[in-house]
Structures are given as structure tokens and as C-alpha cells.
Amino acid sequence: MTAHDTAWRFHAHPEGRVLDVRLEGTVLKVTPHDGDRHGSTWALRAQPGTPRLEWLGACAGEPDEAHLLAAIEAAFQRHPAARQLALQSPLPTGTRLVDAGIVTPAEGALPTVAREAFWQWPRAWLPQPREPFAQRFIVTQGKRHPLRPAKPQGTVYRRHIPWLGKTLTLDTVDIERDLPAFHRWMNDPVVAHFWEEEGDLARHRQYLEGIAADPRVTGLVGRFDGEPFGYFEAYWAREDRIAPFYDAADHDRGWHALVGEARFRGKPFLTAWMPSVSHYLFLDDPRTQRLVIEPRADNEKMIRSLGRCGYAHVKEFDFPHKRALLGVLWRERFFGEALWIPRADPTAASPAPVRRHEPSLEDIHANP
């Protein structure tokens, strides 16, 4: 960008593609990142109440669906308070956007895109979205739960973070590639204080091999523009150790986190990765209605951050190895309140139990 270039720029990743978005004035252009000249041009008009996105292509044509998704995402990024978007564009042939409830036709008016619905469309952020796995029940160690699908491989989530100017990805763990960083992170004093998994390379290889062999848990590495910064574990709560402490539903998910690279700790990065982890888990299976997390009860920074990202602080309880706090995020709240961007700091500092807790956001170090 030159000194005289005032354009706003964004990267979208629909259907596993990388598309560049450039907005100057009201003109929004979507082009493939690989230099392909086949782009699309749109007008984004900030009219009162509902912004309007207009396709400026040929009258007899129609936009590419990936370009349409990129333009819609960019429009909502530019107008984060807008609950819906008016769409003045033909729809791509064969699109499922109407059937899925993403685009709502209106007789005598322009179709609309509801923000709450659009952010639930996996194809905008998941390179390889999966259909819901057929429900069959099994029993594992005395716990009855749905049979889980095979764990994914590779990049499972990709989202551009405008305030960082970086793209966040979540990748499944590749032990040979990721073991050196994982080993270093686990021996970092800040991480070790909460995870208590210090050790040599052999111990950490064994740890990751155990996660890889466990159908209940998926290990993930978070990256900003390809640079690894942290480790996450996503698990099915029904068959996890947390299940006896609340009424775990069949498709509830939970997660653990650590930020291993010190320079990626802090508010600007946390406001990117924490909501993105939640977003990914809700997108991975539309039947997931709740996310749970159980940080140590003395992990005050984590608990404050969770509150601001929509997690209700339900109760404290005792695991055999720690006293924990149960946090719960409802799907309806995450999408209804647009919590992929955490709330601003509130004026009240004291937490409200269970229903609505939005304390200030601080740095986060780890959550075993």
C-alpha cells in the first residue's frame, strides 16, 4: 500500500480459496490471491439500517459463489453493527445459500443476508467442511455417546483478522513437524505453571501420540500467517472427564489452550484466537449447541477473558488434580451477539453468575 492508497484490504478464504478484497469508496473488488485476473466488482453502500451489497457484473451473468461469500464477509467486517445485509445480485446457479437459510428472498424487496446465519456457513471458513456424521451410539468405558467421525487432517479453519492484518489458521498436529515447538512451549515456565507437563522430547512425543490415538480429542496448532503460536485440544465433552460435572449433551465440545510464543500473548491476539476456536467448533458440527471449558479456578486472566468472549461462569468444582471453573458458551449467544469480535470492556468489574458475564479482557497464558 502506498502513502496515497487509502483502500481498505481484506483476505477471505471461502471454499478453501484465498481471495483478496479491496474496498475504495463504495467500490469493492474481489480477486484471486494467485494473480488470476478473473475478479468481480461490487458496490457496498452504507444506507441507513441495512447496508446494500450490489454486484456490478454483466446483466446476463452471475457471480462466482466464492466471490459472493468473500464480498458478504467483507461487508459485515466493514459494518460490524449491521444485523443484516441487502443483496442486489443474482445468485450462483446451484447455490445452497437459500436452502441453508443464509440468503432470505423477499417478495417485492431485495433478498437479505442475516449476520447470525452467514457466520454459521462453514464454507466461508472451513477448507474442507464435513457433513454431520450419522448418529450411532456406542459405549466407551461405561459412557454412552455418539460414534465420532474420523479426526480431520491438515488445515481445518482459516480466518483473516483485520485488526492484526494477519490470517489465523488452525491445523491438526503433525508430530514430526510440531514436536519441537510443542516441547519448547511445555517447558516454558508460564505454560508449565498451569499445564504441569514439563519434560524431555520423548515425553512430549508420547503425549502427542496419545492425543493422536484418542478418538475423543483433536490436537491443533494455531498459526498467524503460517507462524505457530499456540496449541489447542478440542474434545467431545460427553465422553470426557468433565461430563459428570454437568448435563453434557451428545454434541457438546470443549477445549484447552496454551499460547507458547510470548510475543503472541496479549489482547490483540487473544481477541483473534479465542473467538476463532469457538467459531471453528460450532462450524464443525451444526448440532453442537454448547462449548465448555474448565480452567483452573485460580487462572484469573483466562477466566476474565472467557467472560468477555461470551462464556458464562457457571460454577467451581473439583477434579482430582485441580479445582476448576466451568465455563459455558451457547451457540445462540455466540452467533446472535456476534461474539467472533469480543465485547468492549464493561464498566462493572464484578461477575454476574451464570447468565451474563463480560469482565475486562487481559493477557492469557495457558489453560490446562
mmCIF file of C-alpha atoms in Angstrom:
data_model
loop_
_atom_site.group_PDB
_atom_site.id
_atom_site.type_symbol
_atom_site.label_atom_id
_atom_site.label_comp_id
_atom_site.label_asym_id
_atom_site.label_seq_id
_atom_site.Cartn_x
_atom_site.Cartn_y
_atom_site.Cartn_z
ATOM 1 C CA MET A 1 0.000 0.000 0.000
ATOM 2 C CA THR A 2 1.430 3.403 -0.993
ATOM 3 C CA ALA A 3 1.256 6.585 1.066
ATOM 4 C CA HIS A 4 -1.660 7.746 -1.097
ATOM 5 C CA ASP A 5 -3.527 4.435 -1.121
ATOM 6 C CA THR A 6 -6.499 4.743 1.228
ATOM 7 C CA ALA A 7 -8.161 1.482 0.223
ATOM 8 C CA TRP A 8 -9.295 -0.992 2.891
ATOM 9 C CA ARG A 9 -7.993 -4.520 2.310
ATOM 10 C CA PHE A 10 -9.144 -7.902 3.491
ATOM 11 C CA HIS A 11 -8.468 -11.572 2.718
ATOM 12 C CA ALA A 12 -11.273 -14.108 2.528
ATOM 13 C CA HIS A 13 -10.937 -17.889 2.392
ATOM 14 C CA PRO A 14 -14.223 -19.349 1.115
ATOM 15 C CA GLU A 15 -14.241 -22.942 -0.070
ATOM 16 C CA GLY A 16 -10.521 -23.267 0.648
ATOM 17 C CA ARG A 17 -9.576 -20.480 -1.781
ATOM 18 C CA VAL A 18 -7.661 -17.279 -1.000
ATOM 19 C CA LEU A 19 -9.355 -14.139 -2.289
ATOM 20 C CA ASP A 20 -8.167 -10.558 -1.905
ATOM 21 C CA VAL A 21 -10.773 -7.893 -1.208
ATOM 22 C CA ARG A 22 -10.143 -4.204 -1.807
ATOM 23 C CA LEU A 23 -12.636 -1.501 -0.894
ATOM 24 C CA GLU A 24 -12.128 2.073 -2.053
ATOM 25 C CA GLY A 25 -15.042 4.404 -1.547
ATOM 26 C CA THR A 26 -18.070 2.273 -2.353
ATOM 27 C CA VAL A 27 -16.319 0.052 -4.900
ATOM 28 C CA LEU A 28 -15.388 -3.397 -3.610
ATOM 29 C CA LYS A 29 -13.227 -5.683 -5.748
ATOM 30 C CA VAL A 30 -12.631 -9.387 -5.180
ATOM 31 C CA THR A 31 -9.664 -11.012 -6.921
ATOM 32 C CA PRO A 32 -7.885 -14.359 -6.575
ATOM 33 C CA HIS A 33 -4.725 -14.091 -4.489
ATOM 34 C CA ASP A 34 -2.787 -16.136 -7.054
ATOM 35 C CA GLY A 35 -2.960 -13.316 -9.576
ATOM 36 C CA ASP A 36 -5.751 -14.722 -11.740
ATOM 37 C CA ARG A 37 -7.377 -11.770 -13.478
ATOM 38 C CA HIS A 38 -10.887 -13.173 -13.181
ATOM 39 C CA GLY A 39 -12.172 -10.961 -10.380
ATOM 40 C CA SER A 40 -15.523 -9.436 -9.549
ATOM 41 C CA THR A 41 -16.656 -5.905 -8.772
ATOM 42 C CA TRP A 42 -19.295 -4.875 -6.260
ATOM 43 C CA ALA A 43 -20.710 -1.744 -4.699
ATOM 44 C CA LEU A 44 -21.054 -1.591 -0.915
ATOM 45 C CA ARG A 45 -23.487 1.152 0.017
ATOM 46 C CA ALA A 46 -23.804 2.241 3.648
ATOM 47 C CA GLN A 47 -27.506 3.071 3.657
ATOM 48 C CA PRO A 48 -29.362 3.595 6.970
ATOM 49 C CA GLY A 49 -30.201 0.416 8.868
ATOM 50 C CA THR A 50 -29.166 -2.208 6.324
ATOM 51 C CA PRO A 51 -26.064 -1.857 4.106
ATOM 52 C CA ARG A 52 -26.538 -2.929 0.496
ATOM 53 C CA LEU A 53 -24.151 -5.108 -1.468
ATOM 54 C CA GLU A 54 -24.618 -4.789 -5.231
ATOM 55 C CA TRP A 55 -22.981 -6.939 -7.883
ATOM 56 C CA LEU A 56 -21.668 -4.849 -10.796
ATOM 57 C CA GLY A 57 -21.129 -7.718 -13.213
ATOM 58 C CA ALA A 58 -22.733 -8.408 -16.570
ATOM 59 C CA CYS A 59 -26.527 -8.241 -16.656
ATOM 60 C CA ALA A 60 -26.793 -11.737 -18.109
ATOM 61 C CA GLY A 61 -24.221 -13.276 -15.799
ATOM 62 C CA GLU A 62 -23.918 -14.310 -12.184
ATOM 63 C CA PRO A 63 -21.142 -14.070 -9.582
ATOM 64 C CA ASP A 64 -18.897 -16.931 -8.561
ATOM 65 C CA GLU A 65 -20.152 -18.257 -5.211
ATOM 66 C CA ALA A 66 -16.743 -17.944 -3.541
ATOM 67 C CA HIS A 67 -16.587 -14.282 -4.638
ATOM 68 C CA LEU A 68 -20.091 -13.716 -3.281
ATOM 69 C CA LEU A 69 -19.112 -15.195 0.093
ATOM 70 C CA ALA A 70 -15.951 -13.062 0.194
ATOM 71 C CA ALA A 71 -17.917 -9.910 -0.589
ATOM 72 C CA ILE A 72 -20.521 -10.680 2.086
ATOM 73 C CA GLU A 73 -17.876 -11.369 4.727
ATOM 74 C CA ALA A 74 -16.056 -8.140 3.841
ATOM 75 C CA ALA A 75 -19.328 -6.193 4.026
ATOM 76 C CA PHE A 76 -20.044 -7.459 7.531
ATOM 77 C CA GLN A 77 -16.449 -6.730 8.562
ATOM 78 C CA ARG A 78 -16.865 -3.131 7.394
ATOM 79 C CA HIS A 79 -20.256 -2.821 9.094
ATOM 80 C CA PRO A 80 -19.931 -4.938 12.251
ATOM 81 C CA ALA A 81 -23.076 -3.487 13.861
ATOM 82 C CA ALA A 82 -25.281 -4.429 10.896
ATOM 83 C CA ARG A 83 -27.530 -7.389 11.652
ATOM 84 C CA GLN A 84 -28.372 -7.964 8.005
ATOM 85 C CA LEU A 85 -27.262 -7.047 4.523
ATOM 86 C CA ALA A 86 -29.404 -6.307 1.471
ATOM 87 C CA LEU A 87 -28.167 -8.262 -1.534
ATOM 88 C CA GLN A 88 -28.650 -6.867 -5.023
ATOM 89 C CA SER A 89 -27.183 -9.699 -7.041
ATOM 90 C CA PRO A 90 -28.220 -12.815 -8.918
ATOM 91 C CA LEU A 91 -27.425 -15.980 -7.021
ATOM 92 C CA PRO A 92 -24.988 -18.535 -8.457
ATOM 93 C CA THR A 93 -26.549 -21.494 -10.209
ATOM 94 C CA GLY A 94 -26.891 -24.456 -7.876
ATOM 95 C CA THR A 95 -26.179 -22.465 -4.728
ATOM 96 C CA ARG A 96 -27.458 -23.813 -1.415
ATOM 97 C CA LEU A 97 -27.425 -20.414 0.280
ATOM 98 C CA VAL A 98 -31.223 -20.057 0.186
ATOM 99 C CA ASP A 99 -31.947 -23.633 1.276
ATOM 100 C CA ALA A 100 -29.449 -23.269 4.131
ATOM 101 C CA GLY A 101 -31.096 -20.080 5.371
ATOM 102 C CA ILE A 102 -28.111 -17.849 4.604
ATOM 103 C CA VAL A 103 -29.932 -15.770 1.970
ATOM 104 C CA THR A 104 -33.602 -14.938 2.544
ATOM 105 C CA PRO A 105 -35.652 -13.955 -0.525
ATOM 106 C CA ALA A 106 -38.269 -11.242 -0.053
ATOM 107 C CA GLU A 107 -41.241 -10.573 -2.315
ATOM 108 C CA GLY A 108 -41.086 -7.042 -3.651
ATOM 109 C CA ALA A 109 -37.759 -6.323 -1.954
ATOM 110 C CA LEU A 110 -34.117 -7.285 -2.150
ATOM 111 C CA PRO A 111 -33.026 -10.582 -0.618
ATOM 112 C CA THR A 112 -31.230 -10.250 2.702
ATOM 113 C CA VAL A 113 -28.332 -11.995 4.407
ATOM 114 C CA ALA A 114 -28.656 -12.278 8.181
ATOM 115 C CA ARG A 115 -25.357 -11.828 10.002
ATOM 116 C CA GLU A 116 -26.267 -14.546 12.501
ATOM 117 C CA ALA A 117 -26.923 -17.017 9.687
ATOM 118 C CA PHE A 118 -23.942 -16.134 7.488
ATOM 119 C CA TRP A 119 -21.399 -16.726 10.242
ATOM 120 C CA GLN A 120 -22.785 -20.253 10.609
ATOM 121 C CA TRP A 121 -21.994 -21.146 6.971
ATOM 122 C CA PRO A 122 -18.943 -23.432 7.204
ATOM 123 C CA ARG A 123 -17.808 -22.968 3.598
ATOM 124 C CA ALA A 124 -16.676 -19.417 4.310
ATOM 125 C CA TRP A 125 -14.017 -20.530 6.835
ATOM 126 C CA LEU A 126 -13.522 -24.318 6.703
ATOM 127 C CA PRO A 127 -11.355 -25.520 3.803
ATOM 128 C CA GLN A 128 -12.999 -28.964 3.941
ATOM 129 C CA PRO A 129 -16.383 -28.689 5.695
ATOM 130 C CA ARG A 130 -17.845 -32.004 6.786
ATOM 131 C CA GLU A 131 -21.426 -33.174 6.653
ATOM 132 C CA PRO A 132 -22.898 -34.079 10.060
ATOM 133 C CA PHE A 133 -21.829 -37.614 10.920
ATOM 134 C CA ALA A 134 -24.668 -40.145 11.022
ATOM 135 C CA GLN A 135 -25.743 -40.743 14.605
ATOM 136 C CA ARG A 136 -24.903 -44.172 16.010
ATOM 137 C CA PHE A 137 -24.348 -44.793 19.700
ATOM 138 C CA ILE A 138 -21.527 -46.730 21.308
ATOM 139 C CA VAL A 139 -20.304 -47.219 24.866
ATOM 140 C CA THR A 140 -16.747 -46.312 25.837
ATOM 141 C CA GLN A 141 -15.558 -47.046 29.377
ATOM 142 C CA GLY A 142 -19.148 -47.128 30.584
ATOM 143 C CA LYS A 143 -20.119 -43.871 28.835
ATOM 144 C CA ARG A 144 -22.771 -43.962 26.116
ATOM 145 C CA HIS A 145 -22.132 -41.421 23.381
ATOM 146 C CA PRO A 146 -22.381 -40.968 19.597
ATOM 147 C CA LEU A 147 -19.757 -42.621 17.447
ATOM 148 C CA ARG A 148 -17.432 -39.811 16.396
ATOM 149 C CA PRO A 149 -16.217 -39.164 12.839
ATOM 150 C CA ALA A 150 -12.609 -39.735 11.867
ATOM 151 C CA LYS A 151 -10.445 -36.864 13.013
ATOM 152 C CA PRO A 152 -9.664 -34.248 10.351
ATOM 153 C CA GLN A 153 -6.252 -33.738 8.818
ATOM 154 C CA GLY A 154 -4.494 -30.562 7.704
ATOM 155 C CA THR A 155 -5.867 -27.026 7.949
ATOM 156 C CA VAL A 156 -9.357 -27.087 9.465
ATOM 157 C CA TYR A 157 -10.076 -23.345 9.854
ATOM 158 C CA ARG A 158 -8.849 -20.150 8.245
ATOM 159 C CA ARG A 159 -9.897 -16.578 9.050
ATOM 160 C CA HIS A 160 -8.389 -13.183 8.270
ATOM 161 C CA ILE A 161 -8.101 -10.895 11.327
ATOM 162 C CA PRO A 162 -8.463 -7.272 10.165
ATOM 163 C CA TRP A 163 -7.048 -5.597 13.282
ATOM 164 C CA LEU A 164 -3.881 -7.689 13.035
ATOM 165 C CA GLY A 165 -3.597 -7.737 9.273
ATOM 166 C CA LYS A 166 -2.877 -11.466 9.613
ATOM 167 C CA THR A 167 -4.584 -14.724 8.744
ATOM 168 C CA LEU A 168 -5.217 -17.166 11.580
ATOM 169 C CA THR A 169 -5.233 -20.867 10.809
ATOM 170 C CA LEU A 170 -5.909 -23.936 12.916
ATOM 171 C CA ASP A 171 -4.016 -27.016 11.710
ATOM 172 C CA THR A 172 -4.157 -30.554 13.032
ATOM 173 C CA VAL A 173 -0.965 -31.623 14.755
ATOM 174 C CA ASP A 174 1.757 -33.206 12.661
ATOM 175 C CA ILE A 175 4.018 -34.738 15.292
ATOM 176 C CA GLU A 176 7.247 -34.608 13.286
ATOM 177 C CA ARG A 177 6.651 -31.010 12.271
ATOM 178 C CA ASP A 178 5.189 -29.664 15.514
ATOM 179 C CA LEU A 179 7.022 -31.591 18.245
ATOM 180 C CA PRO A 180 9.977 -29.153 18.602
ATOM 181 C CA ALA A 181 7.692 -26.165 19.203
ATOM 182 C CA PHE A 182 5.371 -28.176 21.472
ATOM 183 C CA HIS A 183 8.359 -29.364 23.524
ATOM 184 C CA ARG A 184 9.645 -25.812 23.926
ATOM 185 C CA TRP A 185 6.225 -24.469 24.868
ATOM 186 C CA MET A 186 5.597 -27.127 27.502
ATOM 187 C CA ASN A 187 8.899 -26.222 29.184
ATOM 188 C CA ASP A 188 8.114 -22.510 29.179
ATOM 189 C CA PRO A 189 7.634 -21.542 32.864
ATOM 190 C CA VAL A 190 4.407 -19.644 32.129
ATOM 191 C CA VAL A 191 2.839 -22.632 30.379
ATOM 192 C CA ALA A 192 4.282 -25.181 32.805
ATOM 193 C CA HIS A 193 2.688 -23.358 35.753
ATOM 194 C CA PHE A 194 -0.768 -24.371 34.515
ATOM 195 C CA TRP A 195 -0.218 -27.441 32.349
ATOM 196 C CA GLU A 196 2.386 -29.165 34.546
ATOM 197 C CA GLU A 197 3.690 -31.176 31.579
ATOM 198 C CA GLU A 198 7.388 -30.277 31.619
ATOM 199 C CA GLY A 199 9.719 -32.949 30.343
ATOM 200 C CA ASP A 200 12.050 -34.185 27.667
ATOM 201 C CA LEU A 201 11.365 -34.644 23.974
ATOM 202 C CA ALA A 202 10.461 -38.308 24.404
ATOM 203 C CA ARG A 203 7.794 -37.485 26.979
ATOM 204 C CA HIS A 204 6.223 -34.859 24.739
ATOM 205 C CA ARG A 205 6.272 -37.166 21.730
ATOM 206 C CA GLN A 206 4.450 -39.748 23.834
ATOM 207 C CA TYR A 207 1.934 -37.100 24.905
ATOM 208 C CA LEU A 208 1.118 -36.113 21.310
ATOM 209 C CA GLU A 209 0.951 -39.748 20.227
ATOM 210 C CA GLY A 210 -1.590 -40.328 22.985
ATOM 211 C CA ILE A 211 -3.720 -37.438 21.735
ATOM 212 C CA ALA A 212 -3.474 -38.724 18.158
ATOM 213 C CA ALA A 213 -4.702 -42.154 19.270
ATOM 214 C CA ASP A 214 -7.646 -40.794 21.278
ATOM 215 C CA PRO A 215 -10.831 -40.506 19.156
ATOM 216 C CA ARG A 216 -12.247 -38.079 21.695
ATOM 217 C CA VAL A 217 -9.605 -35.364 21.230
ATOM 218 C CA THR A 218 -8.090 -33.460 18.290
ATOM 219 C CA GLY A 219 -4.798 -31.632 18.741
ATOM 220 C CA LEU A 220 -4.461 -28.343 16.843
ATOM 221 C CA VAL A 221 -1.700 -25.806 16.284
ATOM 222 C CA GLY A 222 -2.665 -22.158 15.839
ATOM 223 C CA ARG A 223 -0.736 -20.018 13.369
ATOM 224 C CA PHE A 224 -0.685 -16.368 12.363
ATOM 225 C CA ASP A 225 0.423 -16.030 8.727
ATOM 226 C CA GLY A 226 1.936 -19.501 8.991
ATOM 227 C CA GLU A 227 3.908 -18.855 12.200
ATOM 228 C CA PRO A 228 2.930 -21.228 15.048
ATOM 229 C CA PHE A 229 1.935 -19.519 18.283
ATOM 230 C CA GLY A 230 -0.068 -21.990 20.363
ATOM 231 C CA TYR A 231 -1.542 -25.411 20.938
ATOM 232 C CA PHE A 232 -5.204 -26.373 21.363
ATOM 233 C CA GLU A 233 -7.074 -29.544 22.223
ATOM 234 C CA ALA A 234 -10.686 -29.866 21.064
ATOM 235 C CA TYR A 235 -12.657 -32.673 22.676
ATOM 236 C CA TRP A 236 -16.132 -34.189 22.765
ATOM 237 C CA ALA A 237 -17.479 -33.444 26.233
ATOM 238 C CA ARG A 238 -19.907 -36.360 26.502
ATOM 239 C CA GLU A 239 -17.122 -38.914 26.955
ATOM 240 C CA ASP A 240 -14.656 -36.567 28.677
ATOM 241 C CA ARG A 241 -13.769 -36.247 32.352
ATOM 242 C CA ILE A 242 -15.957 -33.127 32.531
ATOM 243 C CA ALA A 243 -19.210 -34.991 31.756
ATOM 244 C CA PRO A 244 -20.085 -35.963 35.364
ATOM 245 C CA PHE A 245 -19.979 -32.312 36.442
ATOM 246 C CA TYR A 246 -22.782 -31.004 34.219
ATOM 247 C CA ASP A 247 -25.546 -32.293 31.933
ATOM 248 C CA ALA A 248 -23.328 -32.977 28.925
ATOM 249 C CA ALA A 249 -25.224 -33.234 25.637
ATOM 250 C CA ASP A 250 -24.277 -35.567 22.789
ATOM 251 C CA HIS A 251 -22.520 -32.907 20.674
ATOM 252 C CA ASP A 252 -21.112 -30.531 23.285
ATOM 253 C CA ARG A 253 -17.458 -29.678 22.640
ATOM 254 C CA GLY A 254 -14.731 -28.482 24.973
ATOM 255 C CA TRP A 255 -11.220 -27.154 24.507
ATOM 256 C CA HIS A 256 -7.872 -26.497 26.204
ATOM 257 C CA ALA A 257 -5.339 -23.893 25.119
ATOM 258 C CA LEU A 258 -1.842 -22.609 25.568
ATOM 259 C CA VAL A 259 -0.083 -19.688 23.915
ATOM 260 C CA GLY A 260 3.536 -20.761 23.687
ATOM 261 C CA GLU A 261 5.079 -17.765 21.937
ATOM 262 C CA ALA A 262 5.346 -14.838 24.348
ATOM 263 C CA ARG A 263 5.057 -12.187 21.656
ATOM 264 C CA PHE A 264 1.632 -13.546 20.685
ATOM 265 C CA ARG A 265 0.242 -13.157 24.191
ATOM 266 C CA GLY A 266 -1.936 -10.157 24.843
ATOM 267 C CA LYS A 267 -5.273 -8.621 23.963
ATOM 268 C CA PRO A 268 -4.910 -8.060 20.180
ATOM 269 C CA PHE A 269 -4.014 -11.714 19.607
ATOM 270 C CA LEU A 270 -6.372 -13.211 22.168
ATOM 271 C CA THR A 271 -9.316 -11.360 20.620
ATOM 272 C CA ALA A 272 -8.408 -13.173 17.407
ATOM 273 C CA TRP A 273 -7.738 -16.743 18.519
ATOM 274 C CA MET A 274 -10.217 -17.294 21.363
ATOM 275 C CA PRO A 275 -13.364 -16.453 19.354
ATOM 276 C CA SER A 276 -11.904 -18.288 16.351
ATOM 277 C CA VAL A 277 -11.543 -21.520 18.337
ATOM 278 C CA SER A 278 -15.176 -21.174 19.434
ATOM 279 C CA HIS A 279 -16.252 -20.382 15.879
ATOM 280 C CA TYR A 280 -14.460 -23.422 14.464
ATOM 281 C CA LEU A 281 -16.044 -25.807 16.973
ATOM 282 C CA PHE A 282 -19.544 -24.501 16.253
ATOM 283 C CA LEU A 283 -18.961 -24.759 12.488
ATOM 284 C CA ASP A 284 -17.513 -28.263 12.633
ATOM 285 C CA ASP A 285 -20.893 -29.762 13.566
ATOM 286 C CA PRO A 286 -24.164 -27.752 13.449
ATOM 287 C CA ARG A 287 -25.545 -29.978 16.219
ATOM 288 C CA THR A 288 -23.075 -28.520 18.711
ATOM 289 C CA GLN A 289 -25.133 -26.170 20.883
ATOM 290 C CA ARG A 290 -22.676 -25.599 23.730
ATOM 291 C CA LEU A 291 -18.972 -25.267 24.264
ATOM 292 C CA VAL A 292 -17.490 -25.934 27.685
ATOM 293 C CA ILE A 293 -14.163 -25.138 29.265
ATOM 294 C CA GLU A 294 -12.711 -25.881 32.676
ATOM 295 C CA PRO A 295 -9.670 -23.721 33.514
ATOM 296 C CA ARG A 296 -8.086 -23.855 36.902
ATOM 297 C CA ALA A 297 -10.083 -21.716 39.286
ATOM 298 C CA ASP A 298 -7.002 -19.600 40.047
ATOM 299 C CA ASN A 299 -6.322 -18.814 36.372
ATOM 300 C CA GLU A 300 -7.799 -15.350 36.723
ATOM 301 C CA LYS A 301 -6.651 -13.977 33.371
ATOM 302 C CA MET A 302 -8.178 -16.888 31.479
ATOM 303 C CA ILE A 303 -11.438 -16.599 33.384
ATOM 304 C CA ARG A 304 -11.745 -12.862 32.731
ATOM 305 C CA SER A 305 -11.043 -13.368 29.033
ATOM 306 C CA LEU A 306 -13.594 -16.158 28.728
ATOM 307 C CA GLY A 307 -16.265 -13.935 30.201
ATOM 308 C CA ARG A 308 -15.710 -11.238 27.649
ATOM 309 C CA CYS A 309 -15.839 -13.821 24.851
ATOM 310 C CA GLY A 310 -19.310 -14.935 25.936
ATOM 311 C CA TYR A 311 -18.602 -17.844 28.285
ATOM 312 C CA ALA A 312 -20.912 -17.885 31.295
ATOM 313 C CA HIS A 313 -19.139 -18.661 34.562
ATOM 314 C CA VAL A 314 -21.357 -21.419 35.869
ATOM 315 C CA LYS A 315 -19.659 -22.882 38.952
ATOM 316 C CA GLU A 316 -16.452 -24.066 40.548
ATOM 317 C CA PHE A 317 -15.918 -27.781 41.056
ATOM 318 C CA ASP A 318 -13.169 -30.240 41.952
ATOM 319 C CA PHE A 319 -11.328 -32.520 39.552
ATOM 320 C CA PRO A 320 -8.952 -34.990 41.210
ATOM 321 C CA HIS A 321 -5.994 -32.858 40.075
ATOM 322 C CA LYS A 322 -7.341 -29.306 40.326
ATOM 323 C CA ARG A 323 -10.168 -27.027 41.360
ATOM 324 C CA ALA A 324 -11.773 -25.798 38.150
ATOM 325 C CA LEU A 325 -14.300 -23.293 36.932
ATOM 326 C CA LEU A 326 -16.947 -24.437 34.467
ATOM 327 C CA GLY A 327 -17.474 -22.003 31.599
ATOM 328 C CA VAL A 328 -20.230 -22.478 29.012
ATOM 329 C CA LEU A 329 -20.856 -20.721 25.698
ATOM 330 C CA TRP A 330 -24.195 -21.242 23.958
ATOM 331 C CA ARG A 331 -24.349 -21.371 20.173
ATOM 332 C CA GLU A 332 -27.327 -18.995 20.148
ATOM 333 C CA ARG A 333 -25.400 -16.417 22.117
ATOM 334 C CA PHE A 334 -22.204 -16.650 20.071
ATOM 335 C CA PHE A 335 -23.931 -16.076 16.736
ATOM 336 C CA GLY A 336 -26.768 -13.869 17.993
ATOM 337 C CA GLU A 337 -24.408 -11.447 19.718
ATOM 338 C CA ALA A 338 -21.639 -11.587 17.082
ATOM 339 C CA LEU A 339 -19.053 -12.757 19.602
ATOM 340 C CA TRP A 340 -16.435 -13.516 16.955
ATOM 341 C CA ILE A 341 -15.433 -9.976 17.947
ATOM 342 C CA PRO A 342 -15.287 -9.895 21.779
ATOM 343 C CA ARG A 343 -17.200 -7.240 23.646
ATOM 344 C CA ALA A 344 -15.709 -3.952 24.768
ATOM 345 C CA ASP A 345 -14.603 -3.698 28.386
ATOM 346 C CA PRO A 346 -17.607 -3.142 30.649
ATOM 347 C CA THR A 347 -17.837 -0.550 33.392
ATOM 348 C CA ALA A 348 -18.717 -3.116 36.040
ATOM 349 C CA ALA A 349 -15.887 -5.287 37.312
ATOM 350 C CA SER A 350 -17.807 -7.853 39.319
ATOM 351 C CA PRO A 351 -19.009 -11.019 37.582
ATOM 352 C CA ALA A 352 -22.663 -11.867 37.110
ATOM 353 C CA PRO A 353 -23.203 -15.560 37.836
ATOM 354 C CA VAL A 354 -24.245 -17.898 35.048
ATOM 355 C CA ARG A 355 -26.264 -15.630 32.773
ATOM 356 C CA ARG A 356 -24.096 -12.793 31.547
ATOM 357 C CA HIS A 357 -20.521 -12.170 32.484
ATOM 358 C CA GLU A 358 -18.420 -9.735 30.490
ATOM 359 C CA PRO A 359 -15.411 -8.660 32.570
ATOM 360 C CA SER A 360 -12.341 -6.948 31.216
ATOM 361 C CA LEU A 361 -10.001 -8.714 28.848
ATOM 362 C CA GLU A 362 -6.395 -9.300 29.792
ATOM 363 C CA ASP A 363 -3.493 -11.384 28.638
ATOM 364 C CA ILE A 364 -3.834 -15.155 28.595
ATOM 365 C CA HIS A 365 -1.098 -17.665 29.184
ATOM 366 C CA ALA A 366 -2.476 -21.171 29.473
ATOM 367 C CA ASN A 367 -5.449 -23.372 30.218
ATOM 368 C CA PRO A 368 -4.792 -26.991 31.075
#
